[in-house]
PDB file of C-alpha atoms in Angstrom:
ATOM      1  CA  UNK X   1      -9.416  -8.923 -90.024  1.00 89.00           C
ATOM      2  CA  UNK X   2     -10.712  -7.462 -93.256  1.00 92.00           C
ATOM      3  CA  UNK X   3     -14.091  -7.586 -94.953  1.00 95.00           C
ATOM      4  CA  UNK X   4     -16.729  -7.011 -92.257  1.00 96.00           C
ATOM      5  CA  UNK X   5     -18.356  -4.090 -94.059  1.00 95.00           C
ATOM      6  CA  UNK X   6     -18.428  -5.857 -97.425  1.00 96.00           C
ATOM      7  CA  UNK X   7     -19.887  -8.936 -95.753  1.00 97.00           C
ATOM      8  CA  UNK X   8     -22.702  -6.801 -94.355  1.00 97.00           C
ATOM      9  CA  UNK X   9     -23.295  -4.922 -97.612  1.00 97.00           C
ATOM     10  CA  UNK X  10     -23.581  -8.128 -99.638  1.00 97.00           C
ATOM     11  CA  UNK X  11     -26.320  -9.246 -97.255  1.00 97.00           C
ATOM     12  CA  UNK X  12     -28.198  -5.948 -97.170  1.00 98.00           C
ATOM     13  CA  UNK X  13     -27.166  -4.886 -93.665  1.00 97.00           C
ATOM     14  CA  UNK X  14     -25.427  -1.892 -92.140  1.00 95.00           C
ATOM     15  CA  UNK X  15     -21.697  -2.024 -91.464  1.00 94.00           C
ATOM     16  CA  UNK X  16     -22.068  -2.566 -87.717  1.00 95.00           C
ATOM     17  CA  UNK X  17     -23.895  -5.865 -88.385  1.00 97.00           C
ATOM     18  CA  UNK X  18     -20.798  -7.041 -90.232  1.00 97.00           C
ATOM     19  CA  UNK X  19     -18.599  -5.996 -87.318  1.00 96.00           C
ATOM     20  CA  UNK X  20     -20.713  -8.092 -84.937  1.00 97.00           C
ATOM     21  CA  UNK X  21     -20.330 -11.072 -87.272  1.00 98.00           C
ATOM     22  CA  UNK X  22     -16.596 -10.400 -87.396  1.00 97.00           C
ATOM     23  CA  UNK X  23     -16.454 -10.387 -83.603  1.00 97.00           C
ATOM     24  CA  UNK X  24     -18.027 -13.870 -83.578  1.00 97.00           C
ATOM     25  CA  UNK X  25     -15.266 -15.076 -85.898  1.00 97.00           C
ATOM     26  CA  UNK X  26     -12.695 -13.571 -83.543  1.00 97.00           C
ATOM     27  CA  UNK X  27     -14.133 -15.480 -80.564  1.00 96.00           C
ATOM     28  CA  UNK X  28     -14.200 -18.651 -82.657  1.00 96.00           C
ATOM     29  CA  UNK X  29     -10.571 -18.096 -83.629  1.00 96.00           C
ATOM     30  CA  UNK X  30      -9.547 -18.000 -79.978  1.00 95.00           C
ATOM     31  CA  UNK X  31     -11.191 -21.397 -79.478  1.00 94.00           C
ATOM     32  CA  UNK X  32      -9.513 -22.809 -82.601  1.00 93.00           C
ATOM     33  CA  UNK X  33      -6.144 -21.465 -81.453  1.00 93.00           C
ATOM     34  CA  UNK X  34      -6.593 -23.012 -78.009  1.00 91.00           C
ATOM     35  CA  UNK X  35      -7.568 -26.369 -79.509  1.00 89.00           C
ATOM     36  CA  UNK X  36      -4.643 -26.316 -81.953  1.00 87.00           C
ATOM     37  CA  UNK X  37      -2.153 -25.567 -79.179  1.00 86.00           C
ATOM     38  CA  UNK X  38      -3.515 -28.380 -77.034  1.00 83.00           C
ATOM     39  CA  UNK X  39      -3.504 -30.975 -79.823  1.00 76.00           C
ATOM     40  CA  UNK X  40      -0.352 -30.219 -81.833  1.00 63.00           C
ATOM     41  CA  UNK X  41       3.276 -30.860 -80.950  1.00 61.00           C
ATOM     42  CA  UNK X  42       4.277 -27.293 -81.792  1.00 62.00           C
ATOM     43  CA  UNK X  43       2.336 -24.402 -80.309  1.00 79.00           C
ATOM     44  CA  UNK X  44       1.521 -21.087 -81.930  1.00 91.00           C
ATOM     45  CA  UNK X  45       2.535 -19.039 -78.922  1.00 94.00           C
ATOM     46  CA  UNK X  46       1.915 -15.529 -80.263  1.00 97.00           C
ATOM     47  CA  UNK X  47      -1.046 -14.163 -82.197  1.00 97.00           C
ATOM     48  CA  UNK X  48      -1.871 -10.562 -83.061  1.00 97.00           C
ATOM     49  CA  UNK X  49      -5.314  -9.373 -84.155  1.00 97.00           C
ATOM     50  CA  UNK X  50      -5.541  -5.996 -85.877  1.00 96.00           C
ATOM     51  CA  UNK X  51      -8.895  -4.845 -84.526  1.00 96.00           C
ATOM     52  CA  UNK X  52      -8.830  -1.158 -85.467  1.00 95.00           C
ATOM     53  CA  UNK X  53      -6.390   0.851 -87.547  1.00 94.00           C
ATOM     54  CA  UNK X  54      -5.488   4.480 -87.003  1.00 93.00           C
ATOM     55  CA  UNK X  55      -7.136   5.220 -90.343  1.00 92.00           C
ATOM     56  CA  UNK X  56     -10.358   3.500 -89.219  1.00 92.00           C
ATOM     57  CA  UNK X  57     -10.768   6.259 -86.634  1.00 92.00           C
ATOM     58  CA  UNK X  58     -11.642   8.610 -89.508  1.00 92.00           C
ATOM     59  CA  UNK X  59     -14.836   6.729 -90.377  1.00 92.00           C
ATOM     60  CA  UNK X  60     -18.247   8.343 -89.934  1.00 92.00           C
ATOM     61  CA  UNK X  61     -19.440   8.855 -86.338  1.00 93.00           C
ATOM     62  CA  UNK X  62     -22.355   6.411 -86.614  1.00 93.00           C
ATOM     63  CA  UNK X  63     -20.163   3.518 -87.745  1.00 91.00           C
ATOM     64  CA  UNK X  64     -17.473   4.368 -85.197  1.00 94.00           C
ATOM     65  CA  UNK X  65     -19.992   4.366 -82.346  1.00 96.00           C
ATOM     66  CA  UNK X  66     -21.186   0.938 -83.424  1.00 95.00           C
ATOM     67  CA  UNK X  67     -17.641  -0.329 -83.849  1.00 96.00           C
ATOM     68  CA  UNK X  68     -16.623   0.904 -80.395  1.00 97.00           C
ATOM     69  CA  UNK X  69     -19.643  -0.894 -78.930  1.00 97.00           C
ATOM     70  CA  UNK X  70     -18.618  -4.110 -80.694  1.00 97.00           C
ATOM     71  CA  UNK X  71     -15.052  -3.808 -79.390  1.00 98.00           C
ATOM     72  CA  UNK X  72     -16.198  -3.130 -75.824  1.00 98.00           C
ATOM     73  CA  UNK X  73     -18.500  -6.153 -75.742  1.00 98.00           C
ATOM     74  CA  UNK X  74     -15.903  -8.362 -77.468  1.00 98.00           C
ATOM     75  CA  UNK X  75     -13.094  -7.422 -75.072  1.00 98.00           C
ATOM     76  CA  UNK X  76     -15.327  -8.120 -72.093  1.00 97.00           C
ATOM     77  CA  UNK X  77     -16.436 -11.427 -73.629  1.00 97.00           C
ATOM     78  CA  UNK X  78     -12.824 -12.494 -74.195  1.00 97.00           C
ATOM     79  CA  UNK X  79     -12.065 -11.785 -70.530  1.00 97.00           C
ATOM     80  CA  UNK X  80     -14.545 -14.515 -69.597  1.00 95.00           C
ATOM     81  CA  UNK X  81     -13.828 -16.920 -72.462  1.00 94.00           C
ATOM     82  CA  UNK X  82     -12.961 -20.336 -71.017  1.00 94.00           C
ATOM     83  CA  UNK X  83     -10.284 -21.124 -73.614  1.00 94.00           C
ATOM     84  CA  UNK X  84      -8.356 -17.961 -72.731  1.00 96.00           C
ATOM     85  CA  UNK X  85      -8.035 -19.087 -69.125  1.00 96.00           C
ATOM     86  CA  UNK X  86      -7.626 -22.789 -69.905  1.00 93.00           C
ATOM     87  CA  UNK X  87      -4.741 -22.006 -72.281  1.00 92.00           C
ATOM     88  CA  UNK X  88      -3.372 -19.276 -69.991  1.00 94.00           C
ATOM     89  CA  UNK X  89      -3.288 -16.606 -72.694  1.00 96.00           C
ATOM     90  CA  UNK X  90      -2.096 -13.172 -71.718  1.00 97.00           C
ATOM     91  CA  UNK X  91      -3.793 -10.396 -73.672  1.00 98.00           C
ATOM     92  CA  UNK X  92      -1.891  -7.183 -74.375  1.00 98.00           C
ATOM     93  CA  UNK X  93      -2.932  -4.115 -76.382  1.00 98.00           C
ATOM     94  CA  UNK X  94      -0.813  -2.063 -78.759  1.00 97.00           C
ATOM     95  CA  UNK X  95      -1.500   1.102 -80.742  1.00 96.00           C
ATOM     96  CA  UNK X  96      -2.610   4.653 -80.058  1.00 93.00           C
ATOM     97  CA  UNK X  97      -5.077   4.010 -77.235  1.00 93.00           C
ATOM     98  CA  UNK X  98      -5.335   7.573 -75.989  1.00 88.00           C
ATOM     99  CA  UNK X  99      -8.484   9.281 -77.171  1.00 87.00           C
ATOM    100  CA  UNK X 100     -10.580   6.114 -77.283  1.00 95.00           C
ATOM    101  CA  UNK X 101     -13.960   6.264 -75.491  1.00 96.00           C
ATOM    102  CA  UNK X 102     -13.828   5.473 -71.790  1.00 97.00           C
ATOM    103  CA  UNK X 103     -16.005   2.355 -72.150  1.00 97.00           C
ATOM    104  CA  UNK X 104     -13.506   0.927 -74.638  1.00 98.00           C
ATOM    105  CA  UNK X 105     -10.537   1.785 -72.412  1.00 98.00           C
ATOM    106  CA  UNK X 106     -12.338   0.251 -69.430  1.00 98.00           C
ATOM    107  CA  UNK X 107     -12.832  -3.023 -71.314  1.00 98.00           C
ATOM    108  CA  UNK X 108      -9.177  -2.977 -72.429  1.00 98.00           C
ATOM    109  CA  UNK X 109      -7.976  -2.484 -68.857  1.00 98.00           C
ATOM    110  CA  UNK X 110     -10.238  -5.245 -67.569  1.00 98.00           C
ATOM    111  CA  UNK X 111      -9.065  -7.764 -70.175  1.00 98.00           C
ATOM    112  CA  UNK X 112      -5.395  -7.021 -69.529  1.00 98.00           C
ATOM    113  CA  UNK X 113      -5.962  -7.245 -65.773  1.00 98.00           C
ATOM    114  CA  UNK X 114      -7.841 -10.565 -65.988  1.00 98.00           C
ATOM    115  CA  UNK X 115      -4.989 -12.207 -67.926  1.00 98.00           C
ATOM    116  CA  UNK X 116      -1.918 -10.453 -66.525  1.00 98.00           C
ATOM    117  CA  UNK X 117      -0.685 -13.536 -64.630  1.00 98.00           C
ATOM    118  CA  UNK X 118      -0.675 -15.817 -67.697  1.00 97.00           C
ATOM    119  CA  UNK X 119       2.394 -16.536 -69.844  1.00 94.00           C
ATOM    120  CA  UNK X 120       1.825 -19.731 -71.819  1.00 93.00           C
ATOM    121  CA  UNK X 121       0.641 -17.769 -74.869  1.00 95.00           C
ATOM    122  CA  UNK X 122       0.190 -14.117 -75.798  1.00 97.00           C
ATOM    123  CA  UNK X 123      -2.513 -12.454 -77.864  1.00 97.00           C
ATOM    124  CA  UNK X 124      -1.777  -8.913 -78.961  1.00 98.00           C
ATOM    125  CA  UNK X 125      -4.714  -6.739 -79.970  1.00 98.00           C
ATOM    126  CA  UNK X 126      -3.876  -3.764 -82.170  1.00 97.00           C
ATOM    127  CA  UNK X 127      -6.269  -0.842 -81.635  1.00 97.00           C
ATOM    128  CA  UNK X 128      -5.743   2.565 -83.215  1.00 96.00           C
ATOM    129  CA  UNK X 129      -2.655   1.000 -84.781  1.00 97.00           C
ATOM    130  CA  UNK X 130      -0.711   2.299 -87.777  1.00 96.00           C
ATOM    131  CA  UNK X 131       2.581   0.935 -89.068  1.00 96.00           C
ATOM    132  CA  UNK X 132       4.123   4.323 -89.788  1.00 96.00           C
ATOM    133  CA  UNK X 133       2.894   5.630 -86.452  1.00 96.00           C
ATOM    134  CA  UNK X 134       4.667   2.763 -84.670  1.00 97.00           C
ATOM    135  CA  UNK X 135       7.965   3.512 -86.417  1.00 97.00           C
ATOM    136  CA  UNK X 136       7.669   7.219 -85.599  1.00 97.00           C
ATOM    137  CA  UNK X 137       6.966   6.394 -81.950  1.00 97.00           C
ATOM    138  CA  UNK X 138       9.972   4.081 -81.841  1.00 98.00           C
ATOM    139  CA  UNK X 139      12.263   6.732 -83.332  1.00 98.00           C
ATOM    140  CA  UNK X 140      10.959   9.374 -80.915  1.00 98.00           C
ATOM    141  CA  UNK X 141      11.546   6.994 -77.982  1.00 97.00           C
ATOM    142  CA  UNK X 142      15.153   6.555 -79.092  1.00 98.00           C
ATOM    143  CA  UNK X 143      15.677  10.309 -79.378  1.00 97.00           C
ATOM    144  CA  UNK X 144      14.035  10.922 -75.996  1.00 97.00           C
ATOM    145  CA  UNK X 145      16.305   8.331 -74.369  1.00 96.00           C
ATOM    146  CA  UNK X 146      19.455   9.984 -75.728  1.00 97.00           C
ATOM    147  CA  UNK X 147      20.578   6.825 -77.533  1.00 96.00           C
ATOM    148  CA  UNK X 148      22.204   6.883 -80.942  1.00 97.00           C
ATOM    149  CA  UNK X 149      19.612   6.532 -83.675  1.00 97.00           C
ATOM    150  CA  UNK X 150      20.353   3.310 -85.559  1.00 97.00           C
ATOM    151  CA  UNK X 151      18.695   0.064 -86.592  1.00 96.00           C
ATOM    152  CA  UNK X 152      19.414  -1.673 -83.293  1.00 97.00           C
ATOM    153  CA  UNK X 153      18.103   1.135 -81.103  1.00 98.00           C
ATOM    154  CA  UNK X 154      14.864   1.472 -83.103  1.00 98.00           C
ATOM    155  CA  UNK X 155      14.383  -2.313 -83.028  1.00 97.00           C
ATOM    156  CA  UNK X 156      14.398  -2.169 -79.237  1.00 97.00           C
ATOM    157  CA  UNK X 157      11.537   0.354 -79.199  1.00 97.00           C
ATOM    158  CA  UNK X 158       8.901  -1.386 -81.336  1.00 97.00           C
ATOM    159  CA  UNK X 159       5.744  -2.715 -79.707  1.00 97.00           C
ATOM    160  CA  UNK X 160       6.917  -6.315 -80.126  1.00 96.00           C
ATOM    161  CA  UNK X 161      10.325  -5.644 -78.623  1.00 97.00           C
ATOM    162  CA  UNK X 162       8.926  -3.741 -75.653  1.00 97.00           C
ATOM    163  CA  UNK X 163       6.694  -6.721 -74.850  1.00 96.00           C
ATOM    164  CA  UNK X 164       9.516  -9.252 -75.407  1.00 96.00           C
ATOM    165  CA  UNK X 165       7.737 -10.743 -78.410  1.00 96.00           C
ATOM    166  CA  UNK X 166       9.739 -11.932 -81.467  1.00 95.00           C
ATOM    167  CA  UNK X 167       9.259 -10.430 -84.952  1.00 95.00           C
ATOM    168  CA  UNK X 168       6.286 -11.608 -86.991  1.00 96.00           C
ATOM    169  CA  UNK X 169       6.570 -15.001 -88.721  1.00 95.00           C
ATOM    170  CA  UNK X 170       3.302 -15.048 -90.658  1.00 97.00           C
ATOM    171  CA  UNK X 171       0.621 -12.565 -91.679  1.00 97.00           C
ATOM    172  CA  UNK X 172      -2.799 -13.933 -92.632  1.00 96.00           C
ATOM    173  CA  UNK X 173      -5.180 -11.511 -94.312  1.00 96.00           C
ATOM    174  CA  UNK X 174      -8.679 -12.054 -95.604  1.00 96.00           C
ATOM    175  CA  UNK X 175     -10.109 -10.520 -98.799  1.00 92.00           C
ATOM    176  CA  UNK X 176      -7.090  -8.376 -99.759  1.00 90.00           C
ATOM    177  CA  UNK X 177      -3.533  -8.876-101.055  1.00 91.00           C
ATOM    178  CA  UNK X 178      -1.750  -6.197 -99.054  1.00 91.00           C
ATOM    179  CA  UNK X 179      -0.470  -5.742 -95.522  1.00 94.00           C
ATOM    180  CA  UNK X 180      -1.483  -2.058 -95.123  1.00 93.00           C
ATOM    181  CA  UNK X 181       1.690  -1.315 -93.182  1.00 92.00           C
ATOM    182  CA  UNK X 182       1.051  -3.860 -90.445  1.00 95.00           C
ATOM    183  CA  UNK X 183       4.059  -3.991 -88.104  1.00 96.00           C
ATOM    184  CA  UNK X 184       6.321  -2.423 -90.707  1.00 95.00           C
ATOM    185  CA  UNK X 185       9.520  -2.783 -88.690  1.00 96.00           C
ATOM    186  CA  UNK X 186       9.001  -6.346 -87.472  1.00 96.00           C
ATOM    187  CA  UNK X 187       7.918  -7.942 -90.759  1.00 96.00           C
ATOM    188  CA  UNK X 188      11.140  -7.832 -92.779  1.00 92.00           C
ATOM    189  CA  UNK X 189      11.243 -11.635 -93.182  1.00 92.00           C
ATOM    190  CA  UNK X 190       7.549 -12.332 -92.662  1.00 95.00           C
ATOM    191  CA  UNK X 191       5.693 -14.883 -94.757  1.00 96.00           C
ATOM    192  CA  UNK X 192       2.341 -13.803 -96.228  1.00 96.00           C
ATOM    193  CA  UNK X 193      -0.847 -15.805 -96.641  1.00 96.00           C
ATOM    194  CA  UNK X 194      -3.753 -14.099 -98.406  1.00 96.00           C
ATOM    195  CA  UNK X 195      -7.293 -15.454 -98.459  1.00 96.00           C
ATOM    196  CA  UNK X 196      -8.574 -13.514-101.475  1.00 91.00           C
ATOM    197  CA  UNK X 197     -11.918 -15.268-101.656  1.00 93.00           C
ATOM    198  CA  UNK X 198     -12.811 -14.987 -97.962  1.00 96.00           C
ATOM    199  CA  UNK X 199     -14.188 -12.068 -95.990  1.00 97.00           C
ATOM    200  CA  UNK X 200     -13.266 -12.069 -92.291  1.00 97.00           C
ATOM    201  CA  UNK X 201     -16.677 -13.329 -91.016  1.00 98.00           C
ATOM    202  CA  UNK X 202     -16.331 -16.295 -93.405  1.00 98.00           C
ATOM    203  CA  UNK X 203     -13.007 -17.505 -91.962  1.00 97.00           C
ATOM    204  CA  UNK X 204     -12.980 -21.147 -90.848  1.00 97.00           C
ATOM    205  CA  UNK X 205     -10.717 -23.300 -88.699  1.00 95.00           C
ATOM    206  CA  UNK X 206      -9.670 -25.145 -91.863  1.00 95.00           C
ATOM    207  CA  UNK X 207      -8.495 -21.842 -93.377  1.00 96.00           C
ATOM    208  CA  UNK X 208      -6.269 -21.212 -90.350  1.00 94.00           C
ATOM    209  CA  UNK X 209      -4.808 -24.722 -90.354  1.00 92.00           C
ATOM    210  CA  UNK X 210      -4.105 -24.465 -94.088  1.00 94.00           C
ATOM    211  CA  UNK X 211      -2.276 -21.159 -93.523  1.00 95.00           C
ATOM    212  CA  UNK X 212      -0.100 -22.720 -90.807  1.00 92.00           C
ATOM    213  CA  UNK X 213       0.591 -25.802 -92.948  1.00 92.00           C
ATOM    214  CA  UNK X 214       1.547 -23.574 -95.869  1.00 94.00           C
ATOM    215  CA  UNK X 215       3.895 -21.595 -93.633  1.00 94.00           C
ATOM    216  CA  UNK X 216       5.488 -24.771 -92.249  1.00 91.00           C
ATOM    217  CA  UNK X 217       6.216 -26.046 -95.764  1.00 92.00           C
ATOM    218  CA  UNK X 218       8.190 -22.961 -96.816  1.00 90.00           C
ATOM    219  CA  UNK X 219      11.964 -22.681 -96.703  1.00 84.00           C
ATOM    220  CA  UNK X 220      12.820 -19.595 -94.671  1.00 79.00           C
ATOM    221  CA  UNK X 221      16.334 -18.252 -95.093  1.00 72.00           C
ATOM    222  CA  UNK X 222      15.941 -14.677 -93.927  1.00 68.00           C
ATOM    223  CA  UNK X 223      17.628 -13.340 -97.033  1.00 63.00           C
ATOM    224  CA  UNK X 224      20.701 -15.549 -96.604  1.00 65.00           C
TER     225      UNK X 224
END
């Protein structure tokens, strides 16, 4: 979800204003996802939103305080979003959550608790997430368990694997043409869809449908 700060700057506002606009897009996306799953023959069962990277935690204190406030309100809003409950979406969080402010952790715990009995679809929210950090954690988990360190053992320790979620099929990114290390281990055969001319707050339902249609039209052979 890239481009909130640029969106704000282009309109003469502080960064936090852009983050609030980005949060509105996120809530809209949940509604679009719910509608798509209810109207199409094939569901998109898993969706991951990268809300905050590990590198983002190095931003200036004023912006971080505003960003944490946005996340807290957004998580609590999602917990009471009708489409989440109507579509029975379970929300799970991944990333380095330790060290986050208590109000953010409280909202995370509430959202996970409110949706813990759902299983029709899963929304992962990446907070304090870094691709290299995930791989390092997976390797350390293997070493701590006493298993042999190999491709199979590391694959079992990624966030996706631990939550019984398949590797990533499609990455959609606004405004940039890079993945920034997102889910490094589970994106070996992932398709990419870049929206160069859109900042995250400008994302529309049509953009999402086009990305899915583009993905569906591709021949995926997994290197074979």
